Amino acid sequence: FDRRVVDPDLRAATRSRVVSTHYADAVEAGVKALNESVRARTGRSEDGDALMTLAFSPKAPLLRVNAGRSKGDESEQRGHMHLCQGVVGAWRNPRAHSLVDDSPARTLMMLETLDALIATTKAATRTRRRKK
């Protein structure tokens, strides 16, 4: 775990759950850590899909993951938004609403993915929206 999950916020949210073999709880807590990371960077209070759309929208992002100057940059921005939306829908929501039995290997794979998403989020440039 300690070699594979490096973000301190993600570790704090998930380590004790992994050690105590509460794997589904660890994954749910990990996705919540991603949400909190995005909230902290944007200053917004939305949650889940709505938060990820607002934060990483390719057309008017609050957090830009690249320079935003090319079609490739726009594609990367959209991809990060979709990945963040996907982990909320596919990983957090099922564990929040029913019992899920995750294996240790699957749990570590999901936490590593969350670690990468959080790293990208923390490295993103905060933008300023123009007032209309």
Coordinates of N, CA, C and O in Angstrom, one line a residue, residues 9-87:
D9 N -3.2 12.8 1.4 CA -4.6 12.9 1.7 C -5.3 11.6 1.4 O -6.2 11.1 2.2
L10 N -5.0 11.0 0.3 CA -5.5 9.7 0.0 C -5.1 8.6 1.0 O -5.9 7.8 1.4
R11 N -3.8 8.6 1.3 CA -3.4 7.7 2.4 C -4.1 7.8 3.7 O -4.5 6.8 4.3
A12 N -4.3 9.1 4.1 CA -5.0 9.3 5.4 C -6.4 8.8 5.3 O -6.9 8.3 6.3
A13 N -7.1 8.9 4.2 CA -8.5 8.5 4.1 C -8.6 7.0 3.9 O -9.7 6.5 4.2
T14 N -7.6 6.3 3.5 CA -7.8 4.9 3.1 C -6.9 3.9 3.8 O -7.3 2.7 3.9
R15 N -5.8 4.3 4.3 CA -4.8 3.3 4.9 C -5.4 2.4 5.9 O -5.3 1.2 5.9
S16 N -6.0 3.0 6.9 CA -6.6 2.2 8.0 C -7.6 1.2 7.5 O -7.8 0.1 8.0
R17 N -8.4 1.6 6.5 CA -9.4 0.7 6.0 C -8.8 -0.4 5.2 O -9.3 -1.6 5.3
V18 N -7.7 -0.2 4.5 CA -7.1 -1.3 3.8 C -6.4 -2.2 4.8 O -6.6 -3.4 4.6
V19 N -5.7 -1.7 5.7 CA -5.1 -2.5 6.7 C -6.1 -3.4 7.5 O -5.8 -4.6 7.8
S20 N -7.3 -2.9 7.8 CA -8.3 -3.7 8.5 C -9.2 -4.5 7.5 O -10.2 -5.0 7.9
T21 N -8.8 -4.6 6.3 CA -9.4 -5.3 5.2 C -10.8 -4.9 4.9 O -11.7 -5.6 4.4
H22 N -11.1 -3.6 5.1 CA -12.4 -3.0 4.7 C -12.2 -2.4 3.4 O -12.2 -1.1 3.2
Y23 N -12.1 -3.2 2.3 CA -11.7 -2.8 1.0 C -12.7 -1.9 0.3 O -12.3 -0.8 -0.2
A24 N -13.9 -2.2 0.4 CA -15.0 -1.4 -0.3 C -15.0 0.0 0.4 O -15.2 1.0 -0.3
D25 N -14.9 0.0 1.7 CA -14.9 1.3 2.4 C -13.7 2.1 2.0 O -13.8 3.3 2.0
A26 N -12.6 1.5 1.8 CA -11.3 2.2 1.4 C -11.6 2.8 0.0 O -11.2 4.0 -0.2
V27 N -12.2 2.1 -0.9 CA -12.4 2.7 -2.2 C -13.4 3.8 -2.1 O -13.2 4.9 -2.7
E28 N -14.5 3.7 -1.4 CA -15.4 4.8 -1.2 C -14.8 6.0 -0.6 O -15.0 7.1 -1.1
A29 N -14.0 5.8 0.4 CA -13.3 6.9 1.1 C -12.3 7.5 0.1 O -12.0 8.7 0.1
G30 N -11.6 6.7 -0.7 CA -10.7 7.2 -1.7 C -11.4 8.2 -2.7 O -10.8 9.2 -3.1
V31 N -12.6 7.8 -3.2 CA -13.3 8.6 -4.1 C -13.7 9.9 -3.4 O -13.7 11.0 -4.0
K32 N -14.1 9.8 -2.2 CA -14.4 11.0 -1.4 C -13.2 11.9 -1.3 O -13.3 13.1 -1.3
A33 N -12.0 11.3 -1.1 CA -10.8 12.1 -1.1 C -10.6 12.9 -2.4 O -10.1 14.0 -2.4
L34 N -10.9 12.2 -3.5 CA -10.8 12.9 -4.8 C -11.8 14.1 -4.8 O -11.4 15.2 -5.2
N35 N -13.0 13.9 -4.4 CA -14.0 14.9 -4.4 C -13.5 16.1 -3.5 O -13.6 17.3 -3.9
E36 N -12.9 15.8 -2.3 CA -12.4 16.8 -1.4 C -11.3 17.6 -2.1 O -11.2 18.8 -1.9
S37 N -10.4 16.9 -2.8 CA -9.3 17.5 -3.5 C -9.8 18.6 -4.5 O -9.3 19.7 -4.6
V38 N -10.8 18.1 -5.3 CA -11.4 19.0 -6.3 C -12.1 20.2 -5.6 O -11.9 21.4 -6.0
R39 N -12.8 19.9 -4.5 CA -13.5 21.0 -3.8 C -12.5 22.0 -3.3 O -12.7 23.2 -3.3
A40 N -11.4 21.5 -2.7 CA -10.4 22.4 -2.1 C -9.7 23.3 -3.1 O -9.5 24.4 -2.9
R41 N -9.5 22.7 -4.3 CA -8.9 23.5 -5.4 C -9.8 24.5 -6.0 O -9.4 25.5 -6.5
T42 N -11.1 24.2 -6.1 CA -12.1 25.1 -6.8 C -12.8 26.0 -5.8 O -13.4 27.0 -6.3
G43 N -12.9 25.7 -4.6 CA -13.7 26.4 -3.6 C -15.2 26.2 -3.8 O -16.0 27.0 -3.3
R44 N -15.6 25.2 -4.5 CA -17.0 24.9 -4.8 C -17.5 23.8 -3.8 O -16.7 23.1 -3.2
S45 N -18.8 23.8 -3.7 CA -19.4 22.8 -2.7 C -20.2 21.7 -3.4 O -20.7 20.8 -2.8
E46 N -20.3 21.7 -4.7 CA -20.9 20.7 -5.5 C -20.3 19.3 -5.2 O -19.2 19.2 -4.6
D47 N -21.0 18.2 -5.6 CA -20.5 16.9 -5.3 C -20.5 16.1 -6.6 O -21.3 16.4 -7.5
G48 N -19.7 15.1 -6.7 CA -19.8 14.0 -7.7 C -19.7 14.5 -9.1 O -18.8 15.4 -9.5
D49 N -20.6 14.0 -9.9 CA -20.6 14.3 -11.4 C -20.7 15.8 -11.6 O -20.0 16.4 -12.5
A50 N -21.6 16.5 -10.9 CA -21.7 18.0 -11.1 C -20.4 18.7 -10.8 O -20.0 19.6 -11.5
L51 N -19.7 18.3 -9.8 CA -18.5 18.9 -9.4 C -17.4 18.7 -10.4 O -16.7 19.6 -10.8
M52 N -17.3 17.5 -10.9 CA -16.3 17.1 -11.9 C -16.5 17.9 -13.2 O -15.6 18.3 -13.9
T53 N -17.8 18.0 -13.6 CA -18.2 18.7 -14.8 C -17.8 20.2 -14.7 O -17.2 20.7 -15.6
L54 N -18.1 20.8 -13.6 CA -17.8 22.2 -13.4 C -16.3 22.4 -13.3 O -15.8 23.3 -13.9
A55 N -15.6 21.6 -12.6 CA -14.2 21.7 -12.4 C -13.4 21.5 -13.7 O -12.4 22.3 -14.0
F56 N -13.7 20.5 -14.5 CA -12.8 20.1 -15.6 C -13.5 20.2 -17.0 O -12.9 19.7 -17.9
S57 N -14.6 21.0 -17.1 CA -15.2 21.2 -18.4 C -14.2 21.6 -19.4 O -13.4 22.6 -19.1
P58 N -14.1 21.0 -20.6 CA -13.2 21.5 -21.6 C -13.3 22.9 -22.0 O -12.4 23.6 -22.4
K59 N -14.6 23.4 -22.0 CA -14.8 24.7 -22.6 C -14.6 25.8 -21.6 O -14.1 26.9 -21.9
A60 N -14.8 25.6 -20.3 CA -14.6 26.7 -19.3 C -14.3 26.0 -17.9 O -15.0 26.1 -17.0
P61 N -13.1 25.4 -17.9 CA -12.8 24.7 -16.6 C -12.4 25.6 -15.5 O -11.8 26.7 -15.7
L62 N -12.6 25.2 -14.3 CA -12.1 25.9 -13.1 C -10.7 25.4 -12.9 O -9.9 26.1 -12.3
L63 N -10.4 24.2 -13.3 CA -9.0 23.6 -13.1 C -8.6 23.1 -14.5 O -9.2 22.2 -15.1
R64 N -7.5 23.7 -15.0 CA -7.0 23.3 -16.3 C -5.8 22.3 -16.1 O -4.9 22.6 -15.4
V65 N -5.9 21.1 -16.8 CA -4.9 20.1 -16.6 C -3.7 20.3 -17.6 O -2.7 19.6 -17.5
N66 N -3.8 21.3 -18.5 CA -2.8 21.5 -19.5 C -2.9 22.9 -20.0 O -3.8 23.7 -19.5
A67 N -2.2 23.3 -21.0 CA -2.3 24.7 -21.6 C -3.6 25.0 -22.2 O -3.9 26.2 -22.3
G68 N -4.3 24.1 -22.7 CA -5.6 24.3 -23.3 C -5.5 25.0 -24.7 O -6.4 25.8 -25.0
R69 N -4.5 24.7 -25.4 CA -4.3 25.5 -26.6 C -4.5 24.6 -27.9 O -4.5 25.2 -29.0
S70 N -4.7 23.4 -27.7 CA -4.9 22.5 -28.9 C -6.1 21.6 -28.7 O -6.6 21.4 -27.7
K71 N -6.4 20.9 -29.8 CA -7.5 19.9 -29.8 C -7.0 18.8 -28.9 O -7.8 18.2 -28.1
G72 N -5.7 18.4 -28.9 CA -5.2 17.4 -28.0 C -5.4 17.8 -26.5 O -5.7 17.0 -25.7
D73 N -5.1 19.1 -26.2 CA -5.2 19.6 -24.9 C -6.7 19.5 -24.4 O -7.0 19.1 -23.3
E74 N -7.6 19.9 -25.3 CA -9.0 19.8 -25.0 C -9.5 18.4 -24.8 O -10.2 18.1 -23.9
S75 N -8.9 17.5 -25.6 CA -9.3 16.0 -25.4 C -8.8 15.5 -24.1 O -9.5 14.8 -23.4
E76 N -7.6 15.9 -23.7 CA -7.0 15.5 -22.4 C -7.9 16.1 -21.2 O -8.2 15.4 -20.3
Q77 N -8.3 17.3 -21.4 CA -9.1 17.9 -20.4 C -10.4 17.2 -20.2 O -10.9 16.9 -19.1
R78 N -11.1 16.9 -21.3 CA -12.3 16.2 -21.3 C -12.1 14.8 -20.8 O -13.0 14.3 -20.0
G79 N -11.0 14.1 -21.1 CA -10.8 12.8 -20.6 C -10.6 12.8 -19.1 O -11.1 11.9 -18.4
H80 N -9.9 13.8 -18.6 CA -9.8 13.8 -17.1 C -11.1 14.0 -16.4 O -11.4 13.4 -15.4
M81 N -11.9 14.9 -17.0 CA -13.3 15.1 -16.5 C -14.1 13.8 -16.5 O -14.7 13.4 -15.5
H82 N -14.0 13.1 -17.6 CA -14.8 11.8 -17.7 C -14.2 10.8 -16.8 O -15.0 10.0 -16.2
L83 N -12.9 10.7 -16.6 CA -12.4 9.7 -15.6 C -12.9 10.0 -14.2 O -13.2 9.1 -13.5
C84 N -12.8 11.3 -13.8 CA -13.3 11.7 -12.5 C -14.8 11.4 -12.3 O -15.2 10.9 -11.3
Q85 N -15.6 11.7 -13.3 CA -17.0 11.4 -13.3 C -17.2 9.9 -13.2 O -18.0 9.4 -12.4
G86 N -16.4 9.1 -13.9 CA -16.5 7.7 -14.0 C -16.3 7.0 -12.6 O -17.0 6.1 -12.2
V87 N -15.2 7.5 -11.9 CA -14.9 6.8 -10.7 C -16.0 7.1 -9.6 O -16.3 6.3 -8.8

